[in-house]
Amino acid sequence: MRDAYLVGAAQTDYGAFPHESYRSLFATAFEDAVASVDGEFDRAAVDEAYVGTLGVGGRQLGLSGPAVTEYVGLDGASCTRVENACAASGTALRQATLAIRAGAADVAIAGGFEVMTDMSGDQTRYWLGVSGETEWERMAGTTFAGVYAQMADAHMADHGTTREHLSRVAAKNHANGANNPHAHLGFECSLDDAMNAPSVAEPLNLYDCCPTSDGASVAILASREAAEELTDTPIRVAGAGQASSRVGLFQRPTLTGIPATTDAAEQAYDEAGIDPADVDFAEVHDCFSIAELMAYEDLGFCEKGEAGPFIESGATEPDGDIPVNLSGGLKSKGHPIGATGGGQAVEVFKQLRGEAGDRQVAGLGRGLAHNVGGSGGAVTVHVFEEGWA
């Protein structure tokens, strides 16, 4: 099996951009990804393109992948649109990796986009809700904040997780996002602000919830032979895991974790030949603060039930044992559904190349990206390592 290498990656700013279209956002991310490639990049060499989007708002639901790839001049590449809720571009990344490993492509694109801010709040809640269990959750009135609030309630009851533990996620990620020029909510918030924000769905408040954003991301992957012509700073996809679980929360065996995360992580760790302790830093799917705490446990960074003390210890701060969400995460950087997983790979790419600016952490050699669809119905986990295999 051949290795796949990340040779270029970029994202747009995340936020509200009424004068941009999904095509123009994708084009910005694509051109910036091309510019990040060390060598001369020929777009005619792209064999496969995988583009993630939920299709929020119903814009170009059919052929939305080819609609953006033709816009950037990838007319000859085979393009596949990927829909896996919020894990769409994480899934696109895995598909591109598998295509290269299988020999079906030498150069592949994995990208994603979403435009979410041009609708009313009711319309946005509808489009977010379609990624939940339709008959027994969404149509009964359950929002995603409500679903994750149930998880938070259970975690607090079973493991002693506190309001402060939840708020530490928000305070940390906003501090990181304040150093990220791409962040939608690129400002700091104090722990006190995060603890005393208005309630959204008890026990979750405003600072526990990520924003809905417009944005796009693109990653360029290549085989070893192609990568040697394109980069002097190779980033290898050492492990690519993906798993699915019950779409509805009420169907799950647990409310205090996401089983698909554990399964996808085990695949990625096994492929990379590592243990969780070997990961230097991670970008995890913190759509809500409780999601990041559960990710610590499901990814094996701490024992089950120990996420609260783990964040309280400072382990996930930039100077901690395993920095988490140096980009600001979904909470601060933003969450344009189809672009989120690819945007996580962008941060890992920049950190491993020493190009993350004011949020750069020195000495990082291995990073992880964790992308969740819905409330855990689909999950991808990728492990990236600096250097040639």
CSV table of C-alpha atoms in Angstrom, one decimal:
chain,number,residue,atom,x,y,z
A,1,MET,CA,0.0,0.0,0.0
A,2,ARG,CA,1.3,3.4,-1.0
A,3,ASP,CA,1.7,6.3,1.4
A,4,ALA,CA,-0.4,9.5,1.0
A,5,TYR,CA,1.2,12.9,1.8
A,6,LEU,CA,-0.4,16.2,2.5
A,7,VAL,CA,1.5,18.7,0.3
A,8,GLY,CA,-0.7,21.8,0.5
A,9,ALA,CA,-3.7,23.0,2.6
A,10,ALA,CA,-5.6,26.2,3.2
A,11,GLN,CA,-8.9,27.6,4.3
A,12,THR,CA,-10.8,30.8,4.0
A,13,ASP,CA,-11.7,33.0,6.8
A,14,TYR,CA,-14.7,31.6,8.6
A,15,GLY,CA,-17.5,34.0,9.3
A,16,ALA,CA,-20.5,35.8,7.6
A,17,PHE,CA,-19.7,36.8,4.0
A,18,PRO,CA,-22.9,38.1,2.3
A,19,HIS,CA,-20.9,39.1,-0.8
A,20,GLU,CA,-19.3,35.6,-1.3
A,21,SER,CA,-20.8,32.5,-3.0
A,22,TYR,CA,-19.9,28.9,-2.3
A,23,ARG,CA,-17.9,28.9,-5.5
A,24,SER,CA,-15.9,32.0,-4.6
A,25,LEU,CA,-15.2,30.7,-1.1
A,26,PHE,CA,-14.0,27.3,-2.5
A,27,ALA,CA,-11.9,29.1,-5.1
A,28,THR,CA,-10.1,31.2,-2.4
A,29,ALA,CA,-9.3,28.1,-0.3
A,30,PHE,CA,-8.1,26.2,-3.4
A,31,GLU,CA,-5.8,29.0,-4.7
A,32,ASP,CA,-4.3,29.4,-1.3
A,33,ALA,CA,-3.8,25.7,-1.0
A,34,VAL,CA,-2.0,25.7,-4.3
A,35,ALA,CA,0.1,28.6,-3.1
A,36,SER,CA,1.1,26.6,0.0
A,37,VAL,CA,2.7,23.8,-2.2
A,38,ASP,CA,6.5,24.1,-2.2
A,39,GLY,CA,6.9,23.0,-5.9
A,40,GLU,CA,5.2,23.9,-9.1
A,41,PHE,CA,1.6,22.6,-9.0
A,42,ASP,CA,-0.2,21.6,-12.2
A,43,ARG,CA,-3.9,21.4,-11.7
A,44,ALA,CA,-4.2,19.2,-14.7
A,45,ALA,CA,-2.3,16.5,-12.6
A,46,VAL,CA,-5.3,16.2,-10.2
A,47,ASP,CA,-6.8,12.8,-10.7
A,48,GLU,CA,-9.6,12.8,-8.1
A,49,ALA,CA,-11.4,15.5,-6.2
A,50,TYR,CA,-13.7,14.9,-3.2
A,51,VAL,CA,-15.8,17.8,-2.0
A,52,GLY,CA,-17.7,17.8,1.3
A,53,THR,CA,-20.9,19.8,1.9
A,54,LEU,CA,-24.2,19.3,3.6
A,55,GLY,CA,-25.8,21.7,1.1
A,56,VAL,CA,-27.2,24.0,3.6
A,57,GLY,CA,-30.0,26.2,2.2
A,58,GLY,CA,-30.6,23.8,-0.7
A,59,ARG,CA,-28.2,25.6,-3.1
A,60,GLN,CA,-27.0,23.4,-5.9
A,61,LEU,CA,-27.8,20.2,-4.1
A,62,GLY,CA,-27.1,18.2,-7.2
A,63,LEU,CA,-23.6,18.3,-8.7
A,64,SER,CA,-22.3,20.8,-6.1
A,65,GLY,CA,-18.9,19.1,-6.3
A,66,PRO,CA,-18.3,19.6,-10.0
A,67,ALA,CA,-19.8,23.1,-9.7
A,68,VAL,CA,-16.9,24.2,-7.5
A,69,THR,CA,-14.1,22.1,-9.1
A,70,GLU,CA,-14.9,23.3,-12.6
A,71,TYR,CA,-14.9,26.8,-11.3
A,72,VAL,CA,-11.2,26.5,-10.3
A,73,GLY,CA,-10.2,24.8,-13.5
A,74,LEU,CA,-10.2,21.1,-12.5
A,75,ASP,CA,-12.2,20.1,-15.5
A,76,GLY,CA,-10.3,16.8,-16.1
A,77,ALA,CA,-10.5,15.4,-12.6
A,78,SER,CA,-13.1,13.0,-11.4
A,79,CYS,CA,-15.2,14.8,-8.7
A,80,THR,CA,-17.3,13.2,-6.0
A,81,ARG,CA,-19.6,15.2,-3.7
A,82,VAL,CA,-19.4,13.8,-0.1
A,83,GLU,CA,-22.2,14.3,2.4
A,84,ASN,CA,-21.6,13.0,5.9
A,85,ALA,CA,-23.0,15.9,7.9
A,86,CYS,CA,-20.4,17.8,9.9
A,87,ALA,CA,-17.8,15.1,9.0
A,88,ALA,CA,-18.2,15.7,5.3
A,89,SER,CA,-14.7,17.0,4.5
A,90,GLY,CA,-13.1,14.7,7.0
A,91,THR,CA,-14.7,11.9,5.0
A,92,ALA,CA,-13.5,13.6,1.8
A,93,LEU,CA,-10.0,13.6,3.2
A,94,ARG,CA,-10.1,9.9,4.0
A,95,GLN,CA,-11.5,9.1,0.5
A,96,ALA,CA,-8.6,11.1,-1.1
A,97,THR,CA,-6.1,9.2,1.1
A,98,LEU,CA,-7.6,5.8,0.1
A,99,ALA,CA,-7.5,6.7,-3.6
A,100,ILE,CA,-3.8,7.5,-3.4
A,101,ARG,CA,-3.0,4.4,-1.3
A,102,ALA,CA,-4.9,2.2,-3.7
A,103,GLY,CA,-3.1,3.7,-6.8
A,104,ALA,CA,-6.2,5.2,-8.3
A,105,ALA,CA,-4.7,8.7,-8.0
A,106,ASP,CA,-1.3,10.3,-7.8
A,107,VAL,CA,-2.7,13.7,-6.8
A,108,ALA,CA,-6.1,14.2,-5.2
A,109,ILE,CA,-8.0,17.1,-3.7
A,110,ALA,CA,-10.1,16.9,-0.5
A,111,GLY,CA,-12.2,20.0,0.2
A,112,GLY,CA,-15.4,21.3,1.6
A,113,PHE,CA,-17.6,24.4,1.8
A,114,GLU,CA,-20.7,25.7,3.4
A,115,VAL,CA,-22.7,29.0,3.3
A,116,MET,CA,-24.8,29.2,6.5
A,117,THR,CA,-25.4,32.8,7.4
A,118,ASP,CA,-27.8,33.9,4.7
A,119,MET,CA,-30.9,32.3,6.2
A,120,SER,CA,-33.2,32.9,9.2
A,121,GLY,CA,-32.5,31.2,12.5
A,122,ASP,CA,-35.5,28.9,11.9
A,123,GLN,CA,-34.1,27.8,8.5
A,124,THR,CA,-30.6,27.3,9.9
A,125,ARG,CA,-32.0,25.1,12.7
A,126,TYR,CA,-33.8,23.0,10.1
A,127,TRP,CA,-30.7,22.4,8.1
A,128,LEU,CA,-28.7,21.6,11.2
A,129,GLY,CA,-31.4,19.3,12.3
A,130,VAL,CA,-31.4,17.1,9.2
A,131,SER,CA,-28.1,15.6,10.5
A,132,GLY,CA,-29.9,14.3,13.6
A,133,GLU,CA,-32.3,11.4,13.8
A,134,THR,CA,-35.3,12.8,11.9
A,135,GLU,CA,-38.4,11.0,13.2
A,136,TRP,CA,-37.6,10.7,16.9
A,137,GLU,CA,-35.4,13.7,17.5
A,138,ARG,CA,-35.7,16.5,15.0
A,139,MET,CA,-39.4,16.2,14.3
A,140,ALA,CA,-40.1,16.0,18.1
A,141,GLY,CA,-38.4,19.4,18.5
A,142,THR,CA,-35.0,18.4,19.7
A,143,THR,CA,-32.2,20.7,18.6
A,144,PHE,CA,-28.5,19.8,18.4
A,145,ALA,CA,-27.9,22.0,21.5
A,146,GLY,CA,-30.6,19.9,23.2
A,147,VAL,CA,-28.9,16.6,22.1
A,148,TYR,CA,-25.5,17.7,23.4
A,149,ALA,CA,-27.1,19.1,26.6
A,150,GLN,CA,-28.4,15.6,27.3
A,151,MET,CA,-24.8,14.3,26.9
A,152,ALA,CA,-23.5,17.0,29.2
A,153,ASP,CA,-26.2,16.2,31.8
A,154,ALA,CA,-25.2,12.6,31.8
A,155,HIS,CA,-21.5,13.3,32.0
A,156,MET,CA,-22.0,15.6,34.9
A,157,ALA,CA,-24.2,13.1,36.7
A,158,ASP,CA,-21.9,10.1,36.0
A,159,HIS,CA,-18.5,11.6,36.3
A,160,GLY,CA,-18.8,14.8,38.4
A,161,THR,CA,-18.1,17.1,35.4
A,162,THR,CA,-18.8,20.7,36.4
A,163,ARG,CA,-19.9,24.0,34.9
A,164,GLU,CA,-16.4,25.2,35.2
A,165,HIS,CA,-15.0,22.3,33.3
A,166,LEU,CA,-17.3,23.1,30.4
A,167,SER,CA,-16.4,26.7,30.5
A,168,ARG,CA,-12.7,26.0,30.5
A,169,VAL,CA,-13.1,24.6,27.0
A,170,ALA,CA,-14.6,27.8,25.8
A,171,ALA,CA,-12.0,30.1,27.5
A,172,LYS,CA,-9.1,28.0,26.2
A,173,ASN,CA,-10.4,27.8,22.6
A,174,HIS,CA,-11.2,31.5,22.5
A,175,ALA,CA,-7.7,32.3,23.7
A,176,ASN,CA,-6.3,30.2,20.9
A,177,GLY,CA,-8.7,31.6,18.3
A,178,ALA,CA,-7.7,35.1,19.2
A,179,ASN,CA,-4.4,34.3,17.6
A,180,ASN,CA,-6.0,32.9,14.4
A,181,PRO,CA,-6.8,35.5,11.7
A,182,HIS,CA,-9.2,33.0,10.1
A,183,ALA,CA,-11.4,32.7,13.2
A,184,HIS,CA,-15.1,33.7,13.1
A,185,LEU,CA,-15.1,34.6,16.8
A,186,GLY,CA,-11.5,35.6,17.2
A,187,PHE,CA,-11.7,37.2,20.6
A,188,GLU,CA,-10.9,36.1,24.1
A,189,CYS,CA,-13.4,35.3,26.8
A,190,SER,CA,-12.7,35.0,30.5
A,191,LEU,CA,-13.6,31.9,32.4
A,192,ASP,CA,-16.1,34.1,34.3
A,193,ASP,CA,-17.8,35.3,31.1
A,194,ALA,CA,-18.0,31.7,29.8
A,195,MET,CA,-19.5,30.4,33.1
A,196,ASN,CA,-22.2,33.2,33.3
A,197,ALA,CA,-23.4,33.4,29.7
A,198,PRO,CA,-27.1,33.2,28.8
A,199,SER,CA,-28.5,29.7,28.8
A,200,VAL,CA,-29.2,27.9,25.5
A,201,ALA,CA,-30.1,24.4,26.6
A,202,GLU,CA,-29.4,23.5,30.2
A,203,PRO,CA,-26.6,22.9,31.2
A,204,LEU,CA,-25.2,24.5,28.0
A,205,ASN,CA,-25.0,28.2,27.6
A,206,LEU,CA,-24.0,30.6,24.8
A,207,TYR,CA,-20.2,30.1,25.2
A,208,ASP,CA,-20.7,26.3,25.1
A,209,CYS,CA,-22.0,26.5,21.5
A,210,CYS,CA,-20.0,27.0,18.3
A,211,PRO,CA,-21.3,29.5,15.7
A,212,THR,CA,-22.7,28.7,12.3
A,213,SER,CA,-20.3,30.0,9.6
A,214,ASP,CA,-19.5,30.5,6.0
A,215,GLY,CA,-16.2,29.1,4.7
A,216,ALA,CA,-14.2,26.6,2.7
A,217,SER,CA,-11.1,24.4,3.0
A,218,VAL,CA,-8.9,22.5,0.6
A,219,ALA,CA,-6.2,19.9,1.2
A,220,ILE,CA,-3.9,18.6,-1.6
A,221,LEU,CA,-2.7,15.0,-1.3
A,222,ALA,CA,-0.1,13.1,-3.3
A,223,SER,CA,1.6,9.8,-3.6
A,224,ARG,CA,5.3,9.6,-2.5
A,225,GLU,CA,6.5,9.9,-6.1
A,226,ALA,CA,4.3,12.9,-6.8
A,227,ALA,CA,5.0,14.5,-3.4
A,228,GLU,CA,8.7,14.4,-3.9
A,229,GLU,CA,8.2,16.9,-6.9
A,230,LEU,CA,5.8,19.1,-4.9
A,231,THR,CA,7.2,19.5,-1.4
A,232,ASP,CA,10.3,19.8,0.7
A,233,THR,CA,8.3,19.5,3.9
A,234,PRO,CA,6.2,16.4,3.6
A,235,ILE,CA,3.3,15.6,6.0
A,236,ARG,CA,2.4,11.9,5.8
A,237,VAL,CA,-1.1,10.7,6.5
A,238,ALA,CA,0.0,8.0,8.9
A,239,GLY,CA,-3.5,6.8,9.9
A,240,ALA,CA,-7.0,7.3,8.5
A,241,GLY,CA,-9.9,6.0,10.5
A,242,GLN,CA,-13.6,6.2,9.9
A,243,ALA,CA,-16.6,4.8,11.8
A,244,SER,CA,-20.3,5.1,12.0
A,245,SER,CA,-22.8,4.7,14.9
A,246,ARG,CA,-26.5,5.1,15.6
A,247,VAL,CA,-27.7,8.4,14.2
A,248,GLY,CA,-30.1,8.9,17.1
A,249,LEU,CA,-28.8,9.6,20.6
A,250,PHE,CA,-31.6,7.5,22.1
A,251,GLN,CA,-30.3,4.4,20.2
A,252,ARG,CA,-26.8,4.6,21.6
A,253,PRO,CA,-25.3,2.4,24.4
A,254,THR,CA,-24.0,5.5,26.2
A,255,LEU,CA,-24.7,9.2,26.6
A,256,THR,CA,-21.3,10.0,27.9
A,257,GLY,CA,-19.2,9.3,24.9
A,258,ILE,CA,-19.3,8.8,21.1
A,259,PRO,CA,-18.5,5.1,20.2
A,260,ALA,CA,-17.7,6.0,16.6
A,261,THR,CA,-14.8,8.2,17.8
A,262,THR,CA,-13.3,5.3,19.7
A,263,ASP,CA,-13.6,3.0,16.7
A,264,ALA,CA,-12.2,5.5,14.2
A,265,ALA,CA,-9.3,6.4,16.5
A,266,GLU,CA,-8.4,2.7,17.0
A,267,GLN,CA,-8.2,2.3,13.2
A,268,ALA,CA,-6.1,5.5,12.8
A,269,TYR,CA,-3.7,4.6,15.7
A,270,ASP,CA,-3.3,1.0,14.4
A,271,GLU,CA,-2.5,2.2,10.9
A,272,ALA,CA,0.0,4.7,12.3
A,273,GLY,CA,1.5,2.2,14.7
A,274,ILE,CA,1.1,4.5,17.7
A,275,ASP,CA,-0.8,4.9,21.0
A,276,PRO,CA,-2.7,8.0,22.1
A,277,ALA,CA,0.2,9.1,24.2
A,278,ASP,CA,2.3,9.5,21.0
A,279,VAL,CA,0.1,12.3,19.7
A,280,ASP,CA,1.7,15.7,20.1
A,281,PHE,CA,-1.4,17.8,19.5
A,282,ALA,CA,-4.9,17.5,18.3
A,283,GLU,CA,-7.8,19.4,16.5
A,284,VAL,CA,-11.0,17.9,17.9
A,285,HIS,CA,-14.6,18.5,17.0
A,286,ASP,CA,-15.8,20.9,19.8
A,287,CYS,CA,-19.2,21.8,18.3
A,288,PHE,CA,-20.2,22.1,22.0
A,289,SER,CA,-17.9,22.2,25.0
A,290,ILE,CA,-19.0,18.8,26.2
A,291,ALA,CA,-18.0,17.4,22.8
A,292,GLU,CA,-14.4,18.3,23.4
A,293,LEU,CA,-14.4,16.8,26.9
A,294,MET,CA,-15.8,13.6,25.6
A,295,ALA,CA,-13.3,13.6,22.8
A,296,TYR,CA,-10.4,13.6,25.3
A,297,GLU,CA,-11.8,10.3,26.7
A,298,ASP,CA,-12.9,8.7,23.5
A,299,LEU,CA,-9.5,9.4,21.8
A,300,GLY,CA,-7.6,8.0,24.8
A,301,PHE,CA,-6.0,11.2,26.0
A,302,CYS,CA,-7.3,10.5,29.5
A,303,GLU,CA,-9.3,7.8,31.2
A,304,LYS,CA,-13.1,7.6,31.0
A,305,GLY,CA,-14.7,10.1,33.3
A,306,GLU,CA,-11.5,12.1,33.8
A,307,ALA,CA,-12.0,14.8,31.1
A,308,GLY,CA,-12.9,17.5,33.7
A,309,PRO,CA,-9.7,17.1,35.8
A,310,PHE,CA,-7.8,16.6,32.6
A,311,ILE,CA,-8.7,20.1,31.2
A,312,GLU,CA,-8.4,21.6,34.7
A,313,SER,CA,-4.8,20.3,34.9
A,314,GLY,CA,-3.8,22.5,31.9
A,315,ALA,CA,-2.8,19.4,29.8
A,316,THR,CA,-4.7,20.7,26.7
A,317,GLU,CA,-3.3,24.3,26.8
A,318,PRO,CA,-0.7,25.4,24.2
A,319,ASP,CA,2.1,24.7,26.7
A,320,GLY,CA,0.4,21.5,28.0
A,321,ASP,CA,1.2,17.8,27.4
A,322,ILE,CA,-1.2,17.7,24.4
A,323,PRO,CA,-2.4,21.0,23.1
A,324,VAL,CA,-6.0,20.7,21.8
A,325,ASN,CA,-7.6,23.1,19.3
A,326,LEU,CA,-4.8,25.5,18.8
A,327,SER,CA,-6.8,26.9,15.9
A,328,GLY,CA,-9.6,27.9,18.3
A,329,GLY,CA,-11.6,24.9,17.3
A,330,LEU,CA,-15.2,25.0,16.1
A,331,LYS,CA,-16.0,27.1,19.2
A,332,SER,CA,-13.9,30.1,18.2
A,333,LYS,CA,-12.7,29.5,14.6
A,334,GLY,CA,-16.2,28.6,13.4
A,335,HIS,CA,-18.1,25.7,11.9
A,336,PRO,CA,-19.0,25.9,8.2
A,337,ILE,CA,-20.3,22.3,8.2
A,338,GLY,CA,-18.8,21.0,5.0
A,339,ALA,CA,-15.4,22.7,5.5
A,340,THR,CA,-14.8,21.9,9.1
A,341,GLY,CA,-12.9,18.6,8.8
A,342,GLY,CA,-10.6,20.0,6.1
A,343,GLY,CA,-10.0,23.1,8.2
A,344,GLN,CA,-8.8,20.9,11.0
A,345,ALA,CA,-6.3,19.3,8.6
A,346,VAL,CA,-5.2,22.9,7.6
A,347,GLU,CA,-4.2,23.6,11.2
A,348,VAL,CA,-2.3,20.4,11.6
A,349,PHE,CA,-0.5,21.1,8.3
A,350,LYS,CA,0.5,24.6,9.4
A,351,GLN,CA,1.6,23.5,12.9
A,352,LEU,CA,3.8,20.6,11.6
A,353,ARG,CA,5.4,23.0,9.0
A,354,GLY,CA,6.0,25.7,11.6
A,355,GLU,CA,3.7,28.1,9.8
A,356,ALA,CA,1.0,28.8,12.4
A,357,GLY,CA,2.1,32.3,13.3
A,358,ASP,CA,1.3,33.6,16.7
A,359,ARG,CA,-0.3,30.3,17.8
A,360,GLN,CA,2.7,28.2,16.7
A,361,VAL,CA,3.8,25.6,19.2
A,362,ALA,CA,7.4,24.4,18.8
A,363,GLY,CA,8.6,20.8,18.6
A,364,LEU,CA,5.4,19.2,17.2
A,365,GLY,CA,5.9,16.2,15.0
A,366,ARG,CA,2.6,14.3,15.0
A,367,GLY,CA,-0.9,15.7,15.0
A,368,LEU,CA,-4.5,14.3,15.0
A,369,ALA,CA,-7.7,15.6,13.4
A,370,HIS,CA,-11.0,14.4,14.8
A,371,ASN,CA,-14.2,15.3,12.8
A,372,VAL,CA,-17.7,14.3,14.0
A,373,GLY,CA,-20.9,14.2,11.9
A,374,GLY,CA,-24.2,15.1,13.7
A,375,SER,CA,-24.1,13.9,17.3
A,376,GLY,CA,-21.8,11.1,16.5
A,377,GLY,CA,-23.4,9.1,13.7
A,378,ALA,CA,-20.2,9.5,11.6
A,379,VAL,CA,-16.6,10.2,12.7
A,380,THR,CA,-13.2,10.4,11.0
A,381,VAL,CA,-9.8,10.5,12.8
A,382,HIS,CA,-6.6,11.2,10.9
A,383,VAL,CA,-3.0,11.0,12.2
A,384,PHE,CA,-0.4,13.2,10.4
A,385,GLU,CA,3.4,12.9,10.8
A,386,GLU,CA,6.1,15.2,9.7
A,387,GLY,CA,8.6,13.8,7.2
A,388,TRP,CA,8.9,10.9,4.7
A,389,ALA,CA,8.1,7.4,5.9
